[in-house]
Amino acid sequence: MHIMESAPGAKTVINGKEVDYFCGCGYFGFQGHREIIQAACQATCKYGLGSATSRQGYGNNPALLEAEKNAASFFGTDEALYYVSGYLGNSILLQGLSDDYDIIFIDRESHYSVFDGTAVAKKPVVSFNHRDADDLKIKLQKHLGPSQKPLVISDGVFAVSGQIAPIPDYLQVLEPYESFIICVDDAHATGVIGKKGHGCFEYHGISDVRLFSSGTLSKALGGYGGIIAGDAALKNKLLTKSKMTFSSSPPPIPAAAASALALDILRKHPELRKQLWENVAFAKNGLRKLGFSIDDTPVPIICLSSNEVNLEKLPQELLTRNIVTSRWYAGSASYSSVPRDGAIRIAIFATHSKEQLERLIDEIKTLV
């Protein structure tokens, strides 16, 4: 068992030893950010650990409202809905928008939370091949009846492969239909891709009233809880029609306070995202020179498949050199978007030094 004994960051203490850490999702190192931790502590001392009631009661504490205000400022929207866990975002969207669609079409490699969201929606569900707009077109033609409205749902950025959903291709396929909805789980895109960090829609340069995304504050933002940004009408619809927003307590107060400050810091300091992109480009270019097939996107996830490396040997050998990466297995016990024979996932942070990135590349070069 590996025990993390410090905040996750570029340098992390695991089992009593400091290592170069290339795992997880702390893309800006906010989980150990001193000011963000202090904000969480101060809010806890003032307001307690949690509201102990739902938002329908007296659960609208100042930390929660500040998180929603800062999220709206970050995304440039009128409102934002902050809820207890990013995992619930797809369920909240699919319940809240239930009057606006008839059949759900889901990328078969979507995250578990997306599939769980379709289960609570209680609507027919059809899967289509991973990132395959042509297969989506076939499934729409086969399963969608006259006057029925489709909802297409997918990860925005896939957690292990790092692939970005081809939303423009889906829009082209959906163009003949009068009414449709596209929802994406932007957990790994929030704060990370798009000029302002708004996620995969901004990355693709598209905007439409029929596009909806849910994000999490527990990864790049270093806090906790889920966020859906939009106008007041959307927020009201989700609050009234989704059981998960009005029947459970909001996020704990320290998480809300941490998330609120993290959103404000990232909005005011776009250079953090620029540094992340520079580190991603440096790492991907370096591995590409070693012969690896690496995509050229700003997504801070690098996926090495079994036809490129020995999935058993490489992470073990890197660990002996105090470099930690993630090994993912294929099959039912694995995770979404893992390649058929498994993969090694390397996460790049804005806080990784050039020396750390060079050492990672050099050590992999000696091992493959």
CSV table of C-alpha atoms in Angstrom, one decimal, residues 27 154-165 184-190 193 199-200 299-301 337:
chain,number,residue,atom,x,y,z
A,27,TYR,CA,-2.4,20.2,-12.1
A,154,SER,CA,-19.4,12.2,-22.9
A,155,ASP,CA,-16.3,13.1,-21.0
A,156,GLY,CA,-14.8,16.4,-22.1
A,157,VAL,CA,-11.3,15.1,-21.5
A,158,PHE,CA,-10.9,11.4,-20.8
A,159,ALA,CA,-9.2,10.7,-17.6
A,160,VAL,CA,-6.5,8.1,-18.6
A,161,SER,CA,-6.1,8.6,-22.3
A,162,GLY,CA,-6.2,12.4,-22.2
A,163,GLN,CA,-8.2,12.5,-25.4
A,164,ILE,CA,-10.6,15.4,-26.0
A,165,ALA,CA,-14.2,14.7,-27.1
A,184,VAL,CA,-19.8,16.9,-21.2
A,185,ASP,CA,-18.2,16.0,-17.9
A,186,ASP,CA,-15.3,18.5,-17.8
A,187,ALA,CA,-13.7,17.2,-14.6
A,188,HIS,CA,-10.2,17.1,-16.3
A,189,ALA,CA,-10.8,20.1,-18.4
A,190,THR,CA,-12.0,22.6,-15.8
A,193,ILE,CA,-7.9,23.8,-21.4
A,199,GLY,CA,-13.1,23.6,-20.6
A,200,CYS,CA,-13.5,21.7,-23.8
A,299,VAL,CA,-4.1,18.3,-21.8
A,300,PRO,CA,-1.7,17.5,-18.9
A,301,ILE,CA,-2.2,13.8,-19.3
A,337,SER,CA,-10.8,5.2,-21.3
